[in-house]
Short mmCIF file of C-alpha atoms in Angstrom, two decimals:
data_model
loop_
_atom_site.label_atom_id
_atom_site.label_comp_id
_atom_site.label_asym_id
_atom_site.label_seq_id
_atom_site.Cartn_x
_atom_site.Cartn_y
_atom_site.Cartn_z
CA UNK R 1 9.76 16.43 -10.65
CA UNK R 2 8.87 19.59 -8.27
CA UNK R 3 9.44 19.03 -4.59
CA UNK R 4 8.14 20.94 -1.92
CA UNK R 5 10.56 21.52 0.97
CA UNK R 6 11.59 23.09 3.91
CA UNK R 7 14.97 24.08 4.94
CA UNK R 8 17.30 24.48 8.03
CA UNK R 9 20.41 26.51 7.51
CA UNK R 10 22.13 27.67 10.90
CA UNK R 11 22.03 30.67 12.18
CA UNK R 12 18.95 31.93 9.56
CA UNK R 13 15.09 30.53 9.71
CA UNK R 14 14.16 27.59 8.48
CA UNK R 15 13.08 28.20 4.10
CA UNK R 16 10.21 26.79 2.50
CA UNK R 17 10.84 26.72 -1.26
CA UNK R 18 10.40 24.55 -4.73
CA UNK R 19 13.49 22.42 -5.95
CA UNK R 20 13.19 20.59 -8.94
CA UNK R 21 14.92 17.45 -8.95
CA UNK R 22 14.59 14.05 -10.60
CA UNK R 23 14.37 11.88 -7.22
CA UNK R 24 13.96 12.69 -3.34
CA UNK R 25 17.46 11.51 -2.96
CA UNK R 26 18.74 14.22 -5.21
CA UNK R 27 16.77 16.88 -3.70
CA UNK R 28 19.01 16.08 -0.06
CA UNK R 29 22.46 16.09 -2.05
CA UNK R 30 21.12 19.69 -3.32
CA UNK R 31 20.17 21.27 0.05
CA UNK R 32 23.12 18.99 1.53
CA UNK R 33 25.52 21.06 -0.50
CA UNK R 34 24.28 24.14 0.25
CA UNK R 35 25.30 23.70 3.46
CA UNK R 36 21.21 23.09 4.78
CA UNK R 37 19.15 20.45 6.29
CA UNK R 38 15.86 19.04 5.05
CA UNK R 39 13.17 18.72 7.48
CA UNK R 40 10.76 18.44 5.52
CA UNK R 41 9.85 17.23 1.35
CA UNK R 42 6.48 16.75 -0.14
CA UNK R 43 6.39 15.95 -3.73
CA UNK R 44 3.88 18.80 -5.90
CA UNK R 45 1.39 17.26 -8.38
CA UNK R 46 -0.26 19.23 -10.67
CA UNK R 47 -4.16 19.92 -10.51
CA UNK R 48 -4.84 17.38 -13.32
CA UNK R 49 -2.66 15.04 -11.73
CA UNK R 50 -3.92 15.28 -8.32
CA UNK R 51 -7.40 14.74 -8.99
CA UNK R 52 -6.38 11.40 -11.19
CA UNK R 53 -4.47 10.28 -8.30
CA UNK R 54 -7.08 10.82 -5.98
CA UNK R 55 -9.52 8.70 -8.09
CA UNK R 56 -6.21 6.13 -8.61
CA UNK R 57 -6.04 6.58 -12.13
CA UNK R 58 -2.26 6.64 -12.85
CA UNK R 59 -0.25 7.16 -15.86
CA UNK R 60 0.70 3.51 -15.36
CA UNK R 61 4.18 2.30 -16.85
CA UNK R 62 2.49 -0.49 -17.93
CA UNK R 63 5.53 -3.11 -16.31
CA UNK R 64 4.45 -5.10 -13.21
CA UNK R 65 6.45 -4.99 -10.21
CA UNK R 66 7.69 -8.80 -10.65
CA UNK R 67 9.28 -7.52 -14.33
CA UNK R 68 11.00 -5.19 -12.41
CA UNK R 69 12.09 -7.54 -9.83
CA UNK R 70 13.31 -10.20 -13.12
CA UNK R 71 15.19 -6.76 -14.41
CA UNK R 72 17.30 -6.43 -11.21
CA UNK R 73 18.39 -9.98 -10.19
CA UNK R 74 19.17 -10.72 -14.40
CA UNK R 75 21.12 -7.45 -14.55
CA UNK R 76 23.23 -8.06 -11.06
CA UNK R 77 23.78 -11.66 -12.78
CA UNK R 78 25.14 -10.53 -15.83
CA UNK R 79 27.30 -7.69 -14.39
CA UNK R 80 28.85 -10.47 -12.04
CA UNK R 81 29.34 -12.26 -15.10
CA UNK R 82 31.44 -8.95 -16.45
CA UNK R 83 29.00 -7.31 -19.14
CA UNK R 84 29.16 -3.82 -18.65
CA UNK R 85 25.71 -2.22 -17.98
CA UNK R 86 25.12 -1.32 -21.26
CA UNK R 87 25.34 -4.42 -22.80
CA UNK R 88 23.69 -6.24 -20.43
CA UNK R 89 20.38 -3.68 -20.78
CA UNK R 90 21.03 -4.99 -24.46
CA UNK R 91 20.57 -8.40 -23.71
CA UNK R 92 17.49 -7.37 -21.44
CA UNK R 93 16.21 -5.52 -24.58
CA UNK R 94 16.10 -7.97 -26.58
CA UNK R 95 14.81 -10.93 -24.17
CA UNK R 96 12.00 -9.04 -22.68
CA UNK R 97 8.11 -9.50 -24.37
CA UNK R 98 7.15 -6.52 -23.05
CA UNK R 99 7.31 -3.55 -25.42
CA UNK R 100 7.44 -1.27 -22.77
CA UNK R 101 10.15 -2.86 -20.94
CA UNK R 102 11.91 -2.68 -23.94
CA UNK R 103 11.29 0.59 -24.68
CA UNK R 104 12.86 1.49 -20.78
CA UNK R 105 16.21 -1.00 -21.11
CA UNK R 106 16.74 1.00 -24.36
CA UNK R 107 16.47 4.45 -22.77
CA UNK R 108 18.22 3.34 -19.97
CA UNK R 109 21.12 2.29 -22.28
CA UNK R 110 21.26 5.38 -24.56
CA UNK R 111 21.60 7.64 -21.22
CA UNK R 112 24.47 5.67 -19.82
CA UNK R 113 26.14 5.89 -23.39
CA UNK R 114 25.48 9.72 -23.22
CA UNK R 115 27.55 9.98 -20.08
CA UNK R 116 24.79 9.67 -17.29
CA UNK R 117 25.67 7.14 -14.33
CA UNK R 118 23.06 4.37 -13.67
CA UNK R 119 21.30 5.63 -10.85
CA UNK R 120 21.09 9.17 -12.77
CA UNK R 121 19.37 7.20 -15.97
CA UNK R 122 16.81 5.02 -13.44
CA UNK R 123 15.49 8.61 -12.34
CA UNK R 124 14.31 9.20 -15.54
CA UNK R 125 11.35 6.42 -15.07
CA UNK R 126 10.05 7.64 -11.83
CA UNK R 127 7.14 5.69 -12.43
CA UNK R 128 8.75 2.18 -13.33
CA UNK R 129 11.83 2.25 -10.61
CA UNK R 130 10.36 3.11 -7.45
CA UNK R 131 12.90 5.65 -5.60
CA UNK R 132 14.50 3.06 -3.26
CA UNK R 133 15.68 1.20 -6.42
CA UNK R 134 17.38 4.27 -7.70
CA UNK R 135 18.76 5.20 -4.32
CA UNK R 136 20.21 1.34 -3.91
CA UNK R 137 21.76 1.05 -7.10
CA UNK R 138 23.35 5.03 -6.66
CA UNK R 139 24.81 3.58 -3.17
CA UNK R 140 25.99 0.21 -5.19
CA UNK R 141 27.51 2.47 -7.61
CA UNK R 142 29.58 4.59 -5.39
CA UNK R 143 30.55 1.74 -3.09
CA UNK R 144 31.35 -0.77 -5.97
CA UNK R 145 28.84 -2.89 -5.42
CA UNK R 146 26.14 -2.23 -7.92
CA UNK R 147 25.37 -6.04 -8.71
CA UNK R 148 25.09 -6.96 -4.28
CA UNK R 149 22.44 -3.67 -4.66
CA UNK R 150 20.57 -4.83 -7.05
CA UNK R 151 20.38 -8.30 -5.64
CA UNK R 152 19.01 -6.53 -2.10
CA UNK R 153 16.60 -4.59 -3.64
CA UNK R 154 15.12 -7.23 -6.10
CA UNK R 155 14.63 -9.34 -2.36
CA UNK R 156 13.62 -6.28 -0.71
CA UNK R 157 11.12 -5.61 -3.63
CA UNK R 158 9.85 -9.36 -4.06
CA UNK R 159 9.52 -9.68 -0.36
CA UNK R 160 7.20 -7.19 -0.19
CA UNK R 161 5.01 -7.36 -3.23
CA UNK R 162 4.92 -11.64 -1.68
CA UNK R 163 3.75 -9.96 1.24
CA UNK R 164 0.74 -7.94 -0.47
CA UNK R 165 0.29 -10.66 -2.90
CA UNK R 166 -0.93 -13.31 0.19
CA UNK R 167 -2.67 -10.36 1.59
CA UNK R 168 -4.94 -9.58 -1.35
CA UNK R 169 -5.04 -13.52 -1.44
CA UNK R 170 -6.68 -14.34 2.21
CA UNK R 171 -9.34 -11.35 1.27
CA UNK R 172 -10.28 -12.70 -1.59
CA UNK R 173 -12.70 -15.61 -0.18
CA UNK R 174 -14.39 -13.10 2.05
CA UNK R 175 -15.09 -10.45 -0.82
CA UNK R 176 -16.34 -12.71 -3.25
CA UNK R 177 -19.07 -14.38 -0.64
CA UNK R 178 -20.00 -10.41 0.77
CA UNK R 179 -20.90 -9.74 -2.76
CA UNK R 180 -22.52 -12.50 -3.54
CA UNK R 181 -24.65 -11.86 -0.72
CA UNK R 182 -25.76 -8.39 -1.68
CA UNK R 183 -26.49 -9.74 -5.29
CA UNK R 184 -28.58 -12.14 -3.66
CA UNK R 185 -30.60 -9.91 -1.84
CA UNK R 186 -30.90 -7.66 -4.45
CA UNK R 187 -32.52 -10.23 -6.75
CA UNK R 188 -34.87 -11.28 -3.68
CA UNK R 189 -35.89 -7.71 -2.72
CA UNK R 190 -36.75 -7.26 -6.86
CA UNK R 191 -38.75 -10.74 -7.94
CA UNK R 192 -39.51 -12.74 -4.90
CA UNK R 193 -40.89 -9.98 -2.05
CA UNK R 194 -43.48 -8.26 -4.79
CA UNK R 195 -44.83 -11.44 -5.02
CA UNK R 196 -45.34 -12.19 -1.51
CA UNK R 197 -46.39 -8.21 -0.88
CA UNK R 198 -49.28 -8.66 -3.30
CA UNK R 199 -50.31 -11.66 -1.62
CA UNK R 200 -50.22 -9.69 1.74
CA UNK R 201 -52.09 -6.59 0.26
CA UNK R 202 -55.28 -8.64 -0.63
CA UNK R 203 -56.04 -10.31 2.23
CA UNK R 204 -55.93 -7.59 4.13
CA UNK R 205 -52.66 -9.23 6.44
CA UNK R 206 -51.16 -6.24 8.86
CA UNK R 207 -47.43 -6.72 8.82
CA UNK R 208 -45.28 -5.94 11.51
CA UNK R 209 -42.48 -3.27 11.37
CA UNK R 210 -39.77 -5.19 10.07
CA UNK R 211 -41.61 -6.57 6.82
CA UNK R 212 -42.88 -3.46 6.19
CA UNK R 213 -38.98 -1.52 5.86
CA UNK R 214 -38.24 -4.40 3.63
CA UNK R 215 -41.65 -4.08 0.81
CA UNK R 216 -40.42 -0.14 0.99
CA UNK R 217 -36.90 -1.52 0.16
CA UNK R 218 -38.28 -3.78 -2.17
CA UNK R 219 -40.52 -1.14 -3.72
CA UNK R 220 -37.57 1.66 -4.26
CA UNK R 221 -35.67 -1.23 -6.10
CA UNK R 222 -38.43 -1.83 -8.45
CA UNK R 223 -39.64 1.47 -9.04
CA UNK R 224 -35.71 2.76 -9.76
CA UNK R 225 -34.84 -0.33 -11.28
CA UNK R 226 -32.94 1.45 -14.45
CA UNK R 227 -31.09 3.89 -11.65
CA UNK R 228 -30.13 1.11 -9.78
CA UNK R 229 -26.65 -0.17 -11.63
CA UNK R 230 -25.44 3.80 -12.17
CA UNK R 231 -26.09 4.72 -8.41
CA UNK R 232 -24.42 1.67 -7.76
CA UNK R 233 -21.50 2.32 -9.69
CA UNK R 234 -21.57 5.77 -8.19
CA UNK R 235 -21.35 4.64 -4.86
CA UNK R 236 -18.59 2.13 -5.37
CA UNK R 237 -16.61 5.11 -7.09
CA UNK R 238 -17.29 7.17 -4.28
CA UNK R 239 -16.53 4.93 -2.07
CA UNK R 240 -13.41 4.27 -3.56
CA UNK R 241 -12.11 7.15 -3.97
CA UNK R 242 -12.83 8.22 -0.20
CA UNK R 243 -10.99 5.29 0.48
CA UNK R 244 -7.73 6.43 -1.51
CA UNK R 245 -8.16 9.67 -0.33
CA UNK R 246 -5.68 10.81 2.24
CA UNK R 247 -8.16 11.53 4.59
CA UNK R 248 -10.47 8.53 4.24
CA UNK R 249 -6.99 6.33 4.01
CA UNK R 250 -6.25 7.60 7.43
CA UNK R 251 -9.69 7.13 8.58
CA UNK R 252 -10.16 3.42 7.16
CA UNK R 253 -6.61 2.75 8.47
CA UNK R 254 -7.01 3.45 11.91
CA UNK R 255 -10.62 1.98 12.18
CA UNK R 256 -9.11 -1.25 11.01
CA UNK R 257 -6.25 -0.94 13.48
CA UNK R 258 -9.08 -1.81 16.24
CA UNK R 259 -10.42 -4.09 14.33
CA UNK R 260 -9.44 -7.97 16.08
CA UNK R 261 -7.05 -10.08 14.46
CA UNK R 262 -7.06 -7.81 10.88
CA UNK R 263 -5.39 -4.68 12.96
CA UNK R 264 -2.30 -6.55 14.18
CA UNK R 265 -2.15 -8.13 11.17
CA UNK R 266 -1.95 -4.56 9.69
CA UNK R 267 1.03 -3.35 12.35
CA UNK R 268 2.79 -6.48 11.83
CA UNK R 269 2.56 -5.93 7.97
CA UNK R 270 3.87 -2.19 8.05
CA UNK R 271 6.11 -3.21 10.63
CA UNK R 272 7.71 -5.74 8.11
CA UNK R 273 7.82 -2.97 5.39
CA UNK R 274 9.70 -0.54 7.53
CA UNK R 275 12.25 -2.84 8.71
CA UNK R 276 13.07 -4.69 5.43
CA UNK R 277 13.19 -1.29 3.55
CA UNK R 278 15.43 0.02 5.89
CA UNK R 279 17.43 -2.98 6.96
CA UNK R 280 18.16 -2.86 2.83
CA UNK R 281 18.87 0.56 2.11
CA UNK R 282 21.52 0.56 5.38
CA UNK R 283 23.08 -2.61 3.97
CA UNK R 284 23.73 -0.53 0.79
CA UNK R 285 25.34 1.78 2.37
CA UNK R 286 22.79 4.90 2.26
CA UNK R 287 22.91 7.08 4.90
CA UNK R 288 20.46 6.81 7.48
CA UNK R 289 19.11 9.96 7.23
CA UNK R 290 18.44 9.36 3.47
CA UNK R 291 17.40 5.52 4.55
CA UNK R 292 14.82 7.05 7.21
CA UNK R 293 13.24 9.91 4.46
CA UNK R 294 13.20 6.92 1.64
CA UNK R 295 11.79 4.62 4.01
CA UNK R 296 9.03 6.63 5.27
CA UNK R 297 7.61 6.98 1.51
CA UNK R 298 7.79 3.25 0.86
CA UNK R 299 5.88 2.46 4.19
CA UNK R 300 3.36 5.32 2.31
CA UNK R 301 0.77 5.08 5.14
CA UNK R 302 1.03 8.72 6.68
CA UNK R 303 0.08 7.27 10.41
CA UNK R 304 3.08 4.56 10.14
CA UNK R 305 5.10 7.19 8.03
CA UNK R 306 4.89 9.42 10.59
CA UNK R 307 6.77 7.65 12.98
CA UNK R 308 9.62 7.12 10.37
CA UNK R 309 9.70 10.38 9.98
CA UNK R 310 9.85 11.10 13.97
CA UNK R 311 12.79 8.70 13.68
CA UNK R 312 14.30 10.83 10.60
CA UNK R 313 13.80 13.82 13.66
CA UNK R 314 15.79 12.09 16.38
CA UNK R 315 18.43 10.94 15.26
CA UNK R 316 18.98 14.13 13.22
CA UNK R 317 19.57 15.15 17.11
CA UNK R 318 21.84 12.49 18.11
CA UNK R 319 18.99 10.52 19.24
CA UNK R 320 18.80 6.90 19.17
CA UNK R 321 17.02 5.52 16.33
CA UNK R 322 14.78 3.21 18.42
CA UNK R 323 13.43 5.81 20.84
CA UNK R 324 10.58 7.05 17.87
CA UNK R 325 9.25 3.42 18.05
CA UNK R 326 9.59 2.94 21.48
CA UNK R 327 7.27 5.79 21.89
CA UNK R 328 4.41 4.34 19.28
CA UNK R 329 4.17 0.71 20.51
CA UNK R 330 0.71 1.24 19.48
CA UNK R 331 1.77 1.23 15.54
CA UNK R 332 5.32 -0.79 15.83
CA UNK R 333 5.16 -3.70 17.86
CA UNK R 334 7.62 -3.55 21.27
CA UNK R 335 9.90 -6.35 19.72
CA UNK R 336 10.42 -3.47 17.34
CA UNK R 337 12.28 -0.75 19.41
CA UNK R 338 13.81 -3.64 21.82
CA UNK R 339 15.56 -5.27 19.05
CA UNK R 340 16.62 -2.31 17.42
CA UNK R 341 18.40 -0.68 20.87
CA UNK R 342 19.91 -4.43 21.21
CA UNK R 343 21.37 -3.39 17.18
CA UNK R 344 22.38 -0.06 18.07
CA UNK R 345 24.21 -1.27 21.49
CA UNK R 346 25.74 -4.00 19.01
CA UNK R 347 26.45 -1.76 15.78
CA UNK R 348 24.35 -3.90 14.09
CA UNK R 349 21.15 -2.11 13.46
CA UNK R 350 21.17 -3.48 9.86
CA UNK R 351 21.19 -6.89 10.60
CA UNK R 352 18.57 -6.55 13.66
CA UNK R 353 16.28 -4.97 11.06
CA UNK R 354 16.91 -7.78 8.80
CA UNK R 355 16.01 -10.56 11.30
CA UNK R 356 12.60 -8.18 12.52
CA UNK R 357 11.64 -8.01 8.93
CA UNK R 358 11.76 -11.78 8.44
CA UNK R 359 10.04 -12.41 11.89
CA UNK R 360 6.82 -10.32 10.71
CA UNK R 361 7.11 -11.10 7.36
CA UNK R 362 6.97 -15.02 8.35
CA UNK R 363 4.13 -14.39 10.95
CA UNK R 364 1.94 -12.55 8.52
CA UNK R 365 2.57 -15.25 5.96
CA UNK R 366 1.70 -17.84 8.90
CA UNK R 367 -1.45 -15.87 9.72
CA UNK R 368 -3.21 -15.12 6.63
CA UNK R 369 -2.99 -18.60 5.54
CA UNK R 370 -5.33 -18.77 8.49
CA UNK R 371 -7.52 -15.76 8.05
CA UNK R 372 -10.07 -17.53 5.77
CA UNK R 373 -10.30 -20.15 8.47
CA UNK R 374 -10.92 -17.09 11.19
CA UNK R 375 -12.95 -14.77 8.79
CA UNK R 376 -15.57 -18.24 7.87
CA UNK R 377 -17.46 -17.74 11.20
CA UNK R 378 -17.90 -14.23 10.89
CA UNK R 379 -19.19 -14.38 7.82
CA UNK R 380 -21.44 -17.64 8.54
CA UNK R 381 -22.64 -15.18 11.11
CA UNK R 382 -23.47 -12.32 8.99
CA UNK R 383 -25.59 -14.75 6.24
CA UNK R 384 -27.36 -16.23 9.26
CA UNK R 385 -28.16 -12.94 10.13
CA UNK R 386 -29.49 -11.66 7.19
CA UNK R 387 -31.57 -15.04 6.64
CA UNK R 388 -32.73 -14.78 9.73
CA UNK R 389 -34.24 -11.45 9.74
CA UNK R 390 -35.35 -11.57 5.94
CA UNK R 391 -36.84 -14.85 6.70
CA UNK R 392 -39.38 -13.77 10.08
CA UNK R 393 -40.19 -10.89 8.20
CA UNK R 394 -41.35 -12.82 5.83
CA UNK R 395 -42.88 -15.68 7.36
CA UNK R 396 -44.51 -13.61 10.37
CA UNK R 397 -47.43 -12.69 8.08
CA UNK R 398 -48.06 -15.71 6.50
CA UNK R 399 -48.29 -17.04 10.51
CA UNK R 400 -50.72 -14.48 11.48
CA UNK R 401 -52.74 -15.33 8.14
CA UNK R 402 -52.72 -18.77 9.10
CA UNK R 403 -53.80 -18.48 12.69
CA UNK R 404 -56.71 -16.29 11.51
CA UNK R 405 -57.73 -19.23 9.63
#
């Protein structure tokens, strides 16, 4: 992997220049031994790459995220139980179902045979081991505590994908009742307003403004009827891929942060990322400044990132850790940078993230079991809405055709 990256060496100007490197993490033991600091590391994708990634089509590992949770907590279980690492990938080999996890336990096992250390071989499938995986079990390695590591990151990692996993959940009600809304008018706008429109045209009824934007609706859909499913398709692919954009991320991210209920919902979810990733990396025993840079590309969002990354900045000067959230209350909740000043006054900034993480993470659980409940009106709203105007656009003529009787 190619990482772009700017250095700090005393005494010259800061250097901008290309390392190749298997990980992040092994990019800052590079520049660490050259006697330079990194302020700054952006991974380069290729042109073919980058537009795949902008439309989200990823050369995919093909292993969900709970295999590689299973993978972690059966591996610390069997090195507790004193298989060496080698044999127990074995033993993974051969009880996975998954050809491609197989395929990765065996690779994984022929590297550490060769003479590469665990953490080294986990590089090698950047795009099955995320890099906080490979950076806990490298500080579980060097501390001699590889099976505790992998233990905290398979809770860090099933944590979080819980976390997304009751997200997408509570969104699901409200998506499929949207769409089935548009279909709805769709097929009205097609079959049932022609019929009324010809009824209209020959007797001569004048129709107010309203009915008459939607018979031109009604006529576009019928006239482009075979263009209506591509441009469709279109749209939702532009759409889409605006959306995973980095700009239209950022845009769509901080629209929804002043959005009621679903923004602080948001915070308190990125909020819960941050601190669990952290609190989990610090427990292992990776260095903060290495925690802070891994951290920021797990939270991923660049306007939560960015604060990590402030963080990374601060305490890089001897700053406290909790002043960069202190200044973005905005993003990170207050109970944020107060507990984490209590944890640095304390020495126990690991364990204060730990107990923010599981505050949030329990409060978004408690609230999206509630956001169907909160979401219902809204939508109940928006159908009434749309009945309502559909339906006196409609009916209005037919009135004024009756009173003229």
């Amino acid at each position: 992997m190619l990482f772009r990256v700017i250095i700090r060496k005393e005494g010259l100007p800061d250097e901008t220049r290309t390392v190749e490197a298997p990980t992040r993490f092994a990019v800052y033991d590079q520049v660490r031994g050259e006697g330079g600091v990194v302020l700054s590391i952006k991974e380069r994708t290729g042109f073919g790459r980058m537009v795949l990634s902008r439309l989200n089509i990823t050369f995919g590992s093909g292993i969900k995220r709970q295999e590689i949770i299973r993978f972690a907590r059966n591996l610390s279980a069997m090195i507790v139980a004193g298989l060496s690492i080698s044999r127990a990938l074995s033993v993974i080999e051969r009880q996975s179902s998954n050809p491609r996890m197989k395929a990765v336990a065996t690779g994984l096992s022929e590297s550490i045979k060769k003479g590469s250390s665990f953490n080294e071989a986990l590089a090698l499938y950047p795009r099955v081991f995320p890099e906080i995986f490979v950076a806990m079990a490298r500080a579980g390695e060097e501390s001699g505590s590889l099976s505790e590591s992998l233990n905290v990151v398979a809770l860090q990692m099933g944590r979080s994908e819980e976390l997304s996993r009751k997200i997408r959940g509570a969104m699901i009600y409200p998506s499929i009742v949207i769409i089935g809304v548009l279909i709805v008018a769709i097929l009205m706008l097609i079959f049932v307003v022609p019929t009324l429109t010809n009824t209209f045209t020959s007797l001569g009824v004048q129709v107010p403004l309203a009915t008459r934007i939607i018979v031109a609706m009604s006529d576009f859909l019928v006239n482009n009827a075979v263009l209506i499913a591509p441009v469709l398709i279109l749209l939702a692919g532009v759409g889409v891929s605006f959306a995973r954009s980095r700009i239209g991320g950022k845009l769509l991210l901080l629209g929804s942060l002043h959005l009621p209920v679903i923004g602080e919902l948001i915070r308190e979810t990125y909020t819960a990322r941050a601190a669990r990733t952290l609190s989990s990396l610090l427990v292992a025993g990776v260095p903060v400044l290495n925690a802070l840079a891994i951290t920021k590309s797990v939270v991923h969002a660049e306007v939560f990132a960015n604060v990590v990354s402030e963080a990374e900045e601060h305490v890089r000067k001897g700053d406290l850790l909790s002043k960069a959230f202190s200044e973005h209350t905005g993003l990170y909740p207050i109970l944020m940078s107060d507990m984490l000043a209590v944890g640095e006054e304390t020495g126990k900034v690991a364990e204060m993230l730990k107990q923010i993480a599981e505050f949030y993470e329990d409060t978004v659980s408690e609230k999206t079991k509630d956001l169907s409940t909160i979401i219902e009106p809204v939508l109940m709203l928006i159908i009434g809405a749309f009945v309502g105007v559909f339906a006196v656009a409609m009916i209005a003529p037919i009135y004024q055709l009756s009173s003229a009787i």
